[in-house]
Structure formats: C-alpha cells, structure tokens
Coordinates of C-alpha atoms in Angstrom, one line a residue:
Chain D
X1 CA 16.4 -5.2 -2.6
X2 CA 13.1 -6.1 -1.0
X3 CA 10.2 -8.7 -2.9
X4 CA 6.9 -9.5 -1.8
X5 CA 5.3 -11.5 -4.3
X6 CA 1.0 -13.4 -4.3
X7 CA 1.4 -15.8 -6.6
X8 CA -3.2 -15.9 -6.9
X9 CA -4.5 -12.9 -9.1
X10 CA -7.4 -13.9 -7.6
X11 CA -10.0 -15.7 -5.4
X12 CA -13.5 -16.4 -4.8
X13 CA -14.4 -17.8 -1.1
X14 CA -18.7 -19.1 -0.4
X15 CA -19.9 -17.2 2.4
X16 CA -19.0 -18.7 6.5
X17 CA -16.1 -20.6 4.7
X18 CA -12.2 -20.3 4.7
X19 CA -10.0 -19.2 2.3
X20 CA -5.7 -18.5 2.4
X21 CA -4.3 -16.0 0.2
X22 CA -0.7 -17.1 -0.2
X23 CA 2.1 -14.0 0.3
X24 CA 5.6 -15.4 -0.2
X25 CA 8.8 -12.0 0.3
X26 CA 12.3 -11.8 0.2
X27 CA 14.6 -10.2 2.6
X28 CA 18.4 -10.9 4.0
X29 CA 17.4 -9.1 7.0
X30 CA 16.6 -10.1 10.5
X31 CA 14.4 -7.5 11.3
X32 CA 11.7 -6.9 9.1
X33 CA 8.2 -6.4 9.1
X34 CA 5.3 -8.0 7.0
X35 CA 1.7 -7.2 6.6
X36 CA -1.8 -6.8 4.5
X37 CA -3.7 -5.2 3.8
X38 CA -7.0 -5.0 2.8
X39 CA -8.5 -2.6 0.0
X40 CA -12.2 -1.9 -1.1
X41 CA -14.3 -0.9 -3.5
X42 CA -13.9 2.3 -2.1
X43 CA -10.0 2.4 -3.2
X44 CA -9.3 3.2 1.1
X45 CA -6.5 1.0 2.2
X46 CA -6.2 -0.7 5.7
X47 CA -4.0 -2.3 8.2
X48 CA -6.0 -6.2 8.3
X49 CA -2.5 -7.9 10.4
X50 CA 0.4 -7.2 11.0
X51 CA 3.4 -9.7 12.2
X52 CA 6.2 -9.5 13.9
X53 CA 9.8 -11.6 12.3
X54 CA 11.1 -11.6 15.7
X55 CA 7.7 -13.7 17.0
X56 CA 7.6 -16.7 16.6
X57 CA 3.7 -16.8 17.0
X58 CA 2.0 -16.1 14.5
X59 CA -0.7 -13.5 14.7
X60 CA -4.4 -13.2 14.9
X61 CA -6.8 -10.3 14.4
X62 CA -10.5 -12.0 15.1
X63 CA -11.5 -14.6 12.2
X64 CA -8.3 -13.4 10.5
X65 CA -4.7 -14.9 11.4
X66 CA -1.3 -16.1 9.6
X67 CA 0.5 -18.5 9.2
X68 CA 3.8 -17.7 9.6
X69 CA 7.1 -19.7 7.8
X70 CA 10.2 -18.0 7.8
X71 CA 12.7 -20.4 6.6
X72 CA 10.4 -20.8 3.8
X73 CA 9.2 -16.9 3.6
X74 CA 6.0 -17.5 3.9
X75 CA 3.4 -16.0 4.8
X76 CA -0.7 -16.7 4.4
X77 CA -3.1 -15.0 5.4
X78 CA -6.1 -17.0 6.5
X79 CA -10.1 -15.7 6.3
X80 CA -12.4 -17.8 8.8
X81 CA -15.9 -17.6 8.2
X82 CA -15.5 -14.6 5.3
X83 CA -17.8 -12.5 5.4
X84 CA -19.4 -11.0 2.3
X85 CA -17.5 -7.3 3.6
X86 CA -14.2 -9.3 3.4
X87 CA -14.4 -9.2 -0.8
X88 CA -11.9 -7.0 -1.7
X89 CA -8.2 -7.0 -2.7
X90 CA -5.8 -7.7 -0.7
X91 CA -2.0 -6.5 -0.1
X92 CA 0.4 -7.9 0.9
X93 CA 3.3 -6.6 2.8
X94 CA 6.8 -6.3 3.5
X95 CA 8.9 -3.2 5.8
X96 CA 12.4 -4.0 6.5
X97 CA 13.2 -2.2 10.6
X98 CA 16.4 0.1 9.4
X99 CA 16.5 0.3 5.6
X100 CA 14.6 2.4 3.3
X101 CA 11.5 3.7 5.2
X102 CA 8.5 2.5 2.6
X103 CA 6.6 -1.2 2.0
X104 CA 7.0 -2.5 -0.6
X105 CA 3.7 -4.4 -1.2
X106 CA 2.6 -7.0 -3.5
X107 CA 0.4 -7.1 -7.0
X108 CA -2.8 -8.5 -5.0
X109 CA -5.2 -10.8 -4.7
X110 CA -9.2 -10.7 -5.4
X111 CA -11.0 -11.6 -3.4
X112 CA -14.6 -12.6 -4.1
X113 CA -17.1 -13.8 -1.8
X114 CA -20.2 -15.6 -2.7
X115 CA -23.4 -15.8 -1.4
Chain E
X1 CA -12.0 15.5 9.3
X2 CA -9.9 13.0 11.6
X3 CA -8.4 10.4 7.4
X4 CA -5.8 11.0 5.2
X5 CA -7.5 13.7 2.8
X6 CA -6.5 13.5 -1.5
X7 CA -7.6 15.7 -4.4
X8 CA -9.2 15.8 -6.9
X9 CA -10.8 12.0 -6.9
X10 CA -10.9 11.6 -10.1
X11 CA -9.2 14.0 -12.6
X12 CA -9.8 13.1 -16.8
X13 CA -6.5 14.7 -18.4
X14 CA -5.1 15.2 -22.7
X15 CA -2.0 13.9 -22.9
X16 CA 0.6 16.7 -22.7
X17 CA -0.9 18.2 -19.9
X18 CA -0.1 19.2 -15.9
X19 CA -1.5 18.2 -13.1
X20 CA -1.2 18.3 -9.5
X21 CA -2.8 16.3 -7.3
X22 CA -2.8 16.8 -3.3
X23 CA -3.0 15.0 -0.4
X24 CA -3.4 16.3 3.1
X25 CA -2.1 13.7 6.6
X26 CA -3.8 13.5 9.6
X27 CA -2.8 15.4 11.0
X28 CA 1.0 15.3 13.4
X29 CA 1.4 12.6 10.6
X30 CA 5.3 13.6 9.8
X31 CA 6.0 10.7 7.9
X32 CA 4.0 11.1 4.2
X33 CA 4.2 8.5 0.9
X34 CA 3.3 8.8 -2.7
X35 CA 2.3 5.3 -4.4
X36 CA 1.3 4.5 -7.4
X37 CA -1.4 1.6 -8.1
X38 CA -1.5 0.7 -11.8
X39 CA -3.5 -1.9 -13.2
X40 CA -2.5 -5.4 -12.4
X41 CA 0.3 -4.1 -10.5
X42 CA 0.2 -4.0 -7.4
X43 CA 1.4 0.1 -4.9
X44 CA 4.1 0.6 -6.2
X45 CA 6.8 3.2 -4.6
X46 CA 6.6 7.1 -5.6
X47 CA 8.5 9.1 -3.2
X48 CA 8.7 9.4 1.0
X49 CA 8.4 12.3 3.5
X50 CA 9.7 13.3 6.2
X51 CA 8.5 16.4 7.4
X52 CA 8.9 18.9 5.0
X53 CA 11.7 17.3 3.2
X54 CA 12.1 13.9 0.9
X55 CA 14.8 11.1 2.0
X56 CA 14.2 8.4 -1.2
X57 CA 13.0 10.0 -4.2
X58 CA 13.5 6.4 -6.4
X59 CA 10.0 5.3 -7.2
X60 CA 9.7 9.3 -9.1
X61 CA 9.8 7.1 -12.8
X62 CA 10.6 9.9 -14.7
X63 CA 12.0 13.9 -14.6
X64 CA 8.6 14.4 -15.5
X65 CA 7.5 13.5 -11.8
X66 CA 8.0 16.6 -8.6
X67 CA 6.3 16.3 -4.9
X68 CA 6.8 18.6 -2.6
X69 CA 5.0 18.8 0.8
X70 CA 4.8 22.4 3.4
X71 CA 4.3 23.2 6.7
X72 CA 5.1 19.3 7.6
X73 CA 1.3 18.7 6.0
X74 CA -0.4 19.6 2.3
X75 CA 1.2 17.2 -0.2
X76 CA 1.8 17.6 -3.6
X77 CA 2.6 15.7 -6.5
X78 CA 3.2 17.3 -10.1
X79 CA 2.8 15.7 -13.4
X80 CA 4.0 17.3 -16.0
X81 CA 3.5 16.4 -19.5
X82 CA 0.6 14.2 -19.7
X83 CA 1.3 10.4 -20.3
X84 CA -1.2 7.7 -21.5
X85 CA 1.8 5.2 -18.9
X86 CA 0.5 8.1 -16.2
X87 CA -2.0 6.8 -16.2
X88 CA -3.0 5.1 -12.6
X89 CA -4.2 4.9 -9.5
X90 CA -2.6 7.6 -7.3
X91 CA -2.6 7.1 -3.7
X92 CA -1.1 9.1 -0.5
X93 CA -0.6 8.1 2.7
X94 CA 0.3 8.8 6.3
X95 CA 2.0 7.5 9.8
X96 CA 3.0 9.1 12.5
X97 CA 6.7 8.9 12.6
X98 CA 8.9 6.1 11.8
X99 CA 7.6 3.0 9.4
X100 CA 8.5 0.9 13.3
X101 CA 4.9 -0.2 13.4
X102 CA 5.0 -0.2 9.5
X103 CA 1.0 1.1 9.7
X104 CA 0.0 3.8 6.8
X105 CA -2.7 5.5 6.8
X106 CA -4.3 6.0 3.2
X107 CA -6.6 8.2 1.8
X108 CA -8.8 7.2 -1.0
X109 CA -6.6 7.8 -4.3
X110 CA -6.3 10.1 -7.0
X111 CA -7.7 8.4 -10.9
X112 CA -5.7 9.6 -12.9
X113 CA -6.6 9.1 -16.5
X114 CA -5.1 10.5 -19.1
X115 CA -6.4 10.4 -22.5

C-alpha cells in the first residue's frame, strides 16, 4: 500500500522569505507520480506542482520547486519569495501508475505567512 | 459553471438522519472521486467512478455510506443514520479520463456537521 507522510503539521514563514515543506512516501513501484496540492481557506484544492518519478530533473513552477530524492523517497516543496496568498494547507500526494486509480494524500502542512 | 460544483456547501443534521451530498463534475470528465477530510486527518479516499461504474469502493467506511453516479455526470454520496464521527468535509474531484497526469479538479466541498 502507498503511504505519504508529512511530518510538519504547521509551518510559518516571513513574507518574501523561503520555506521548505517536507514529504516522504512509500511505494514499491517504479512508475509513479508525486504532487503537491494547495488548499486555501476556500477549501478548493488546486495542483501546485507535479513530479514524474522517472524524471531526474526536479520540477519547478515559478516560485515553487521540489527536491525529489528518489532513493530516500523524499519529496519536499520549496516556496521562494513567499507571499501572503501562499498561506494555506499543503498536501503531498502520490499516484501509482497501473495501480488503483486514486491519489493517496498525506495529512497536510498548514503554512502561515507573516507580513 | 466551468468547475466542479458541490452542494450543499454546509449541512447540519441530527444524529440518525440521512444526508445526501451532490457533486456535479466538470463537463466531459469521466472519472469522479469522493474524499473525506476530517480535522487533522488529511484526505481519506472513499470511492472512485469511471463513467457510471465504481471500480473502487474500498474507502467507504461502512455500509451506511453509498454513492451513485448517473449519466456519467452527477454523483450523489448518501450517508444513512449519520453518526457524530461522520462530521467532516466531503470533497469531490473529477479528472478527464484516467489519472495519468495526476491532476484532480476539486470542488469546494460539503461540510457536514452531525449533532
């Protein structure tokens, strides 16, 4: 079974600074995808960034980037130049290609951005 | 609208009553998912539909929970004889076909409170 672990229930960062959110996962498969989703107070979750396991290059999306350490099964999210609008719950998730058609989510990290 | 629509947004009910939660996915999306989000517990998978069939019902917590989807579109999640532990936000998501890109499009959820 897939498991995703987020060990930081809460994090805070000063506006304009950088913060890293941690995630570890456990899958025995070689073909899988990893994701970070953001859930603002409106409750609607949106995809922040996606990483294919077969790609060695870390994914980046503007101020968001990941540090994908396949051997360590680690997948952290780095937010640069943090903005007030980044305040939200962040969920790490995994999807196993060819397995059950569902995303498995971690318990989330609540990010607070201080002005 | 263009997004996933869920209703009601908030529902307060008494223990023992039945409730129905509705999800209207993005037009043309064949895959539909229900997740439950309890405080501090992340997202718990409930059920997945591909068209009108449900290949994976493994996450339904008990036989009090059921879901159906008609016309490959609208889905209803029904909880019978509600209990206080059913209190949570129920999130619906859809995706175009299979989850090969991993992006789910979420609604804003239905917050259920059982008194």
